[in-house]
Short mmCIF file of C-alpha atoms in Angstrom, two decimals:
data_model
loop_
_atom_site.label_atom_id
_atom_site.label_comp_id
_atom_site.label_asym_id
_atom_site.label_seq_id
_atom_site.Cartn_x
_atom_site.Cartn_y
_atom_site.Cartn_z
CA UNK A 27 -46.47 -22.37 5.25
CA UNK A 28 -43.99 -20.04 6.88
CA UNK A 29 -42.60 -17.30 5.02
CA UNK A 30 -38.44 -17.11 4.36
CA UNK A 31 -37.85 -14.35 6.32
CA UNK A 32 -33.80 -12.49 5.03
CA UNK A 33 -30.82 -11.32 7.27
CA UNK A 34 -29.17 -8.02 6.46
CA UNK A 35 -25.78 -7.84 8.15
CA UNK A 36 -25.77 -4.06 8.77
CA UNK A 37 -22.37 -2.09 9.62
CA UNK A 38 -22.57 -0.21 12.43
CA UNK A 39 -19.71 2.28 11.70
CA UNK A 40 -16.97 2.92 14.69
CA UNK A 41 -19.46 4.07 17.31
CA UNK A 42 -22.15 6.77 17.50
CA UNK A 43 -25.31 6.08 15.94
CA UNK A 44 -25.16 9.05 13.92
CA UNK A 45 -22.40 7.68 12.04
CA UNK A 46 -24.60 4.80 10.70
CA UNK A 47 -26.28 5.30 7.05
CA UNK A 48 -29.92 5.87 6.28
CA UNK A 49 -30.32 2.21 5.18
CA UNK A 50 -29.14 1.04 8.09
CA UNK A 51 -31.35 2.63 10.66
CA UNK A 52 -33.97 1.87 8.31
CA UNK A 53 -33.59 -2.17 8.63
CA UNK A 54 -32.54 -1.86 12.62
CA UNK A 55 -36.17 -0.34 12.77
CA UNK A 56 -37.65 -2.66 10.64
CA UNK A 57 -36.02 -5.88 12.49
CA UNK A 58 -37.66 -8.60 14.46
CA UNK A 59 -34.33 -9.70 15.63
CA UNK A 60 -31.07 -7.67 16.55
CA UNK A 61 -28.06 -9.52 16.83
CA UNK A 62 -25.12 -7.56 18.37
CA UNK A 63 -21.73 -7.27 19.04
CA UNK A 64 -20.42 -5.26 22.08
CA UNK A 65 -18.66 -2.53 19.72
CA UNK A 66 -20.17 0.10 17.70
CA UNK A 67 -23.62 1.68 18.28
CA UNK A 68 -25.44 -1.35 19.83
CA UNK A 69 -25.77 0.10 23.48
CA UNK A 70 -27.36 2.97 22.26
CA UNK A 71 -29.40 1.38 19.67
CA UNK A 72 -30.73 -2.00 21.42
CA UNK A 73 -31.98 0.77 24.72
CA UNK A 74 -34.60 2.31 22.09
CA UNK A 75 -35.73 -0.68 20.21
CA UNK A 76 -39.56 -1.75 20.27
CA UNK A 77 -40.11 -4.50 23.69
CA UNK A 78 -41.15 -7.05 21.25
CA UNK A 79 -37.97 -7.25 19.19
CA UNK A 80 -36.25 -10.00 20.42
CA UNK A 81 -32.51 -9.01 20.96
CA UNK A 82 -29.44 -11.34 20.88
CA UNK A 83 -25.58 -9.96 22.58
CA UNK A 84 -23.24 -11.98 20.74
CA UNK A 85 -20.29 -9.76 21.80
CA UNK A 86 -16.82 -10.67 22.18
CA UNK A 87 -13.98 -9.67 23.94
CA UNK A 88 -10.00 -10.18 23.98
CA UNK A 89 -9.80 -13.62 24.57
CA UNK A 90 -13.29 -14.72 25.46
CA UNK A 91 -15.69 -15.39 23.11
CA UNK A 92 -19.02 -16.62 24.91
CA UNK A 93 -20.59 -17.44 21.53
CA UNK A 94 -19.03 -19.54 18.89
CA UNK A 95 -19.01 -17.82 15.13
CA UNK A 96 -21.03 -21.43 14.07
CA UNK A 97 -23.50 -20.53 16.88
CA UNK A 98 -24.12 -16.99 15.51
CA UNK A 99 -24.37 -18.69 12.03
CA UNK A 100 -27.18 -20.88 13.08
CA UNK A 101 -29.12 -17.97 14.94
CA UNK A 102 -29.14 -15.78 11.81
CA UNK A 103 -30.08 -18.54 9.74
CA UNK A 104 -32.82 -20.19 12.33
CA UNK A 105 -34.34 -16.78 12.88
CA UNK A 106 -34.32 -16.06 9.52
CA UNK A 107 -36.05 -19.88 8.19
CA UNK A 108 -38.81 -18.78 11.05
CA UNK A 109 -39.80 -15.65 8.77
CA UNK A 110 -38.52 -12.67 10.81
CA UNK A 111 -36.49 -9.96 9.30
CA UNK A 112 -32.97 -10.38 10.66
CA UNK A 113 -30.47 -7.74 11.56
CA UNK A 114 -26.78 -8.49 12.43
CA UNK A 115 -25.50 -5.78 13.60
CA UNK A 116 -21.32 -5.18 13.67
CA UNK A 117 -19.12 -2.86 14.48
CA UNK A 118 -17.22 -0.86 11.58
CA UNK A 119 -18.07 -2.51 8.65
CA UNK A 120 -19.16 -6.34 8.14
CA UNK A 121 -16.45 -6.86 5.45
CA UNK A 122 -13.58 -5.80 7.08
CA UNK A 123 -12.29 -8.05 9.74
CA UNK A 124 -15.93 -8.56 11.14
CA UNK A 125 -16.42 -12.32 9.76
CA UNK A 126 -19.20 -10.88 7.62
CA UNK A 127 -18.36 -12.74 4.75
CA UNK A 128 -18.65 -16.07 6.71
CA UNK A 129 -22.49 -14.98 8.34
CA UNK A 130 -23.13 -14.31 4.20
CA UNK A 131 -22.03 -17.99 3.11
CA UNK A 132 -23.56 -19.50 6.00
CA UNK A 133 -27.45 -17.59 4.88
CA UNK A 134 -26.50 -18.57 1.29
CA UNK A 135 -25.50 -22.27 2.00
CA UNK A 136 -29.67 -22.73 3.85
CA UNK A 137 -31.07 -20.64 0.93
CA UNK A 138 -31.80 -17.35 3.44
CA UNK A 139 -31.75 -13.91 1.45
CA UNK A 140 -29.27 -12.27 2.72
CA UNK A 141 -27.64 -8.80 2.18
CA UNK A 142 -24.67 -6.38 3.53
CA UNK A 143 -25.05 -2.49 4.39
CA UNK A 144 -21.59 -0.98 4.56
CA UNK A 145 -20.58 1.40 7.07
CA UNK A 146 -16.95 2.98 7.74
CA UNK A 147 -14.49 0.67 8.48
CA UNK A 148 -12.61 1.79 12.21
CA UNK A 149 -9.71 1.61 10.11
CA UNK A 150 -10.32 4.90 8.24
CA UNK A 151 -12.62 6.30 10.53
CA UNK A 152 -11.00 6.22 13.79
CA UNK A 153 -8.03 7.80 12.41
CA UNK A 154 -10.07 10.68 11.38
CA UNK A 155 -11.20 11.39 14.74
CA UNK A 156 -7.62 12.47 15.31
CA UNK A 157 -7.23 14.32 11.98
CA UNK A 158 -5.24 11.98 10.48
CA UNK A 159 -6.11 10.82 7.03
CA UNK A 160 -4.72 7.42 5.81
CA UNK A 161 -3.76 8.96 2.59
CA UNK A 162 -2.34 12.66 1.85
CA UNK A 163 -0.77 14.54 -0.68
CA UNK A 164 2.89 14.45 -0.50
CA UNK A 165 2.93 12.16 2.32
CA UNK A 166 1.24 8.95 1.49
CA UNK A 167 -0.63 7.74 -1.77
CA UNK A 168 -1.68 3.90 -0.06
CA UNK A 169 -2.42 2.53 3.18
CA UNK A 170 -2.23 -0.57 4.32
CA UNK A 171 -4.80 -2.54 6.87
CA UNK A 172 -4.03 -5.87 9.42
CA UNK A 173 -4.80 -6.84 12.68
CA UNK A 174 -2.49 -7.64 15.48
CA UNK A 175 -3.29 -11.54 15.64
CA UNK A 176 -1.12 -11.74 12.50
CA UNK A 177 1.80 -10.38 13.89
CA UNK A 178 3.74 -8.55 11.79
CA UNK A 179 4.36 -10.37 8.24
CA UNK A 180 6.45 -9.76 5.44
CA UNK A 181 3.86 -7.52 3.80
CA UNK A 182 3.04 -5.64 6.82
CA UNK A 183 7.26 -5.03 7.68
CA UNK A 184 7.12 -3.80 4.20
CA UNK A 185 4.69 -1.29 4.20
CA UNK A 186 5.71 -0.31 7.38
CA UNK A 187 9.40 0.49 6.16
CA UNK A 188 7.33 2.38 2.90
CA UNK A 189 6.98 6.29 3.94
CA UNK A 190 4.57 6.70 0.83
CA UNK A 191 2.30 3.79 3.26
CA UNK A 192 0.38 4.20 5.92
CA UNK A 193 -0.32 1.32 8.08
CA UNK A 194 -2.83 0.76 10.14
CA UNK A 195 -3.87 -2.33 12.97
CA UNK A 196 -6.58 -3.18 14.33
CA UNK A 197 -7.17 -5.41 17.31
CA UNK A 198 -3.45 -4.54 18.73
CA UNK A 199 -3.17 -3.51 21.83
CA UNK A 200 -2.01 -7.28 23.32
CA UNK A 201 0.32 -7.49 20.69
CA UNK A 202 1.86 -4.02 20.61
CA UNK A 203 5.60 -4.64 22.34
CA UNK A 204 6.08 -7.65 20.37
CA UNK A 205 4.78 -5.61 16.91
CA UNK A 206 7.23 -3.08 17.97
CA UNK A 207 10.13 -5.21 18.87
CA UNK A 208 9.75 -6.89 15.45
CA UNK A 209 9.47 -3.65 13.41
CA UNK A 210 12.60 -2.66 15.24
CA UNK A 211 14.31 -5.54 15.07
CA UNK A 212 13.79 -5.68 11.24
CA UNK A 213 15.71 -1.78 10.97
CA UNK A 214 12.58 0.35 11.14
CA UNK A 215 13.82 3.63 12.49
CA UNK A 216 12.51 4.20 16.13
CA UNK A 217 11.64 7.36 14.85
CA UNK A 218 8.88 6.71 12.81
CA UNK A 219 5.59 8.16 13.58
CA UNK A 220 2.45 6.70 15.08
CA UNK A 221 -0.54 7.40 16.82
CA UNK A 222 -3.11 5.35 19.26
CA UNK A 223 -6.60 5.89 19.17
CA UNK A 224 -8.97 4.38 21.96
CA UNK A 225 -12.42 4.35 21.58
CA UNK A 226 -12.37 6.61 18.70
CA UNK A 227 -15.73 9.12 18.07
CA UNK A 228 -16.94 8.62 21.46
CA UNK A 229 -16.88 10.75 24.41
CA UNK A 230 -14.50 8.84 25.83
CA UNK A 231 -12.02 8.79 23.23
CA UNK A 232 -8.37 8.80 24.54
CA UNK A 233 -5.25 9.56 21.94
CA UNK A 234 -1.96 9.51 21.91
CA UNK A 235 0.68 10.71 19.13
CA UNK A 236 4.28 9.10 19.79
CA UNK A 237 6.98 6.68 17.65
CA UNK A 238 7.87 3.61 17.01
CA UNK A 239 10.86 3.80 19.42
CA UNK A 240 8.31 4.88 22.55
CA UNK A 241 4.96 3.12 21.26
CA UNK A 242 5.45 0.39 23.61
CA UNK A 243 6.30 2.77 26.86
CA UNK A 244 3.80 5.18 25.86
CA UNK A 245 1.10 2.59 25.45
CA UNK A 246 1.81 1.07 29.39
CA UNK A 247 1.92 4.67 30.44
CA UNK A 248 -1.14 5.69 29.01
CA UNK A 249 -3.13 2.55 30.09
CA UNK A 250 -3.78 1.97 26.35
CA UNK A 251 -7.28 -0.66 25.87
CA UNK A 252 -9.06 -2.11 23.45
CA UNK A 253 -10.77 -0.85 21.07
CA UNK A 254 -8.38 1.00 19.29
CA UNK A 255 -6.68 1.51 16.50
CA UNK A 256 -2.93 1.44 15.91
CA UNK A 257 -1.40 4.34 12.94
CA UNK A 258 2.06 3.92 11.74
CA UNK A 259 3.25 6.24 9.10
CA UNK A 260 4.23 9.90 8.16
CA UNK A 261 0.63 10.89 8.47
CA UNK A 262 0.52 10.22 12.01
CA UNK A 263 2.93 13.10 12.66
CA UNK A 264 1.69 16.09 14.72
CA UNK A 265 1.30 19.43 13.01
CA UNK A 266 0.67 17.51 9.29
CA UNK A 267 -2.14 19.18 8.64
CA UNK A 268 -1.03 22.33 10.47
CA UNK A 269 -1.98 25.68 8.38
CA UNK A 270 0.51 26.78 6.18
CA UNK A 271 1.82 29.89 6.88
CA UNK A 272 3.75 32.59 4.43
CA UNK A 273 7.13 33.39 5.99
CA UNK A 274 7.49 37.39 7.05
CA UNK A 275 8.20 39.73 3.85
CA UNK A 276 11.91 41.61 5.26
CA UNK A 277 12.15 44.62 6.51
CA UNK A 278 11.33 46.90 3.95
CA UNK A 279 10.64 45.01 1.46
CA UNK A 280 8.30 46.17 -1.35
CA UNK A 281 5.32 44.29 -2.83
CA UNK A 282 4.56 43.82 -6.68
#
């Protein structure tokens, strides 16, 4: 009788392998089978893995998606039935906008043990790599999180127009003059901050700081690609986190 083997969907944070937890590089090196997307740490992982683990690119791009999400369902849960220790390794973090939580029902529906190793979503990490944090003191106490398939809804327009929000979009880099030309359109003031952030943590890493009123020009200028990430909010403004300095005592002044 052949043993139930499990699948462990394991979040590969937003890029370098050294930004991956304990736990995961534990399971990666425990694995019989690695199935990968193209972003995150996978390159750099799948080159040092053992010959014998067999090793499955599921990646997809902007518009072309070689294998189906049901397909990727049914490897994990195959592999798994056959009684090998399955890793599914994402990008960022498998809850948030990875389709994690679909991989999850699919184990659960054939009875395969099945568990999920967080890692930093790109959403708050990326930013970071620019020094911007999502929330800040003074500046903004939420942030909100989309992708640019969804357009720009009521809830996103709204915490977009909120300077206590931050808002921040994944995926948009196709959708980026239209997201603009709504925000605009809807009395956002061009001058609201934002920030691009391609290929965040990574040597090549390419940023940008501009506003809503030159996002789109900036973008075409810059050659903007995916992956990035998208800021829009007070916090994206340069200098924020700029030291603090005490203005000049006059001229003869006396201290206390």
């Amino acid at each position: 009788m052949t043993m139930l083997g499990r699948v462990d969907l394991v979040g590969g944070g937003p890029g370098p392998a050294d930004l991956m937890t304990v736990r995961a590089a534990r399971l990666i090196a425990e694995a019989d089978v690695i199935v990968f997307d193209r972003l995150g740490p996978a390159a750099e992982i799948v080159q040092g893995l053992d010959p014998r683990v067999l090793v499955i690119d599921v990646g997809k791009q902007p518009g072309h998606h070689p294998v189906p999400q049901e397909e990727i369902n049914r490897l994990l849960v195959m592999h798994a039935a056959a009684g090998r220790r399955v890793v599914r390794l994402k990008g960022g973090d498998p809850f948030v906008f990875g389709r994690g939580a679909e991989e999850m029902q699919a184990c659960l529906v054939a009875g395969v043990p099945v568990d999920v190793t967080p890692a930093p979503s790109s959403a708050i990490a990326v930013p970071q790599a620019l020094g911007i944090p999502l929330t800040h003191r003074g500046t903004a106490a939420a942030f909100h999180v989309t992708t640019g398939h969804r357009g720009i809804d009521a809830t996103t327009l709204t915490a977009i127009a909120d300077p206590q929000v931050t808002t921040v979009i994944l995926m948009g880099v196709t959708a980026l003059p239209r997201l603009v030309d709504t925000a605009l359109r809807h009395g956002i003031a061009p001058g609201t901050p934002m920030a691009f952030i391609e290929n965040g943590h990574t040597r090549q890493q390419r940023s940008i700081r501009t506003t809503l009123g030159s996002a789109a020009a900036d973008a075409r200028t810059m050659g903007l690609r995916n992956p990035a990430v998208i800021v829009i909010g007070d916090v994206a403004r340069a200098g924020l986190l700029a030291p603090v300095r005490p203005s000049p005592e006059p001229v003869g002044a006396v201290s206390a």
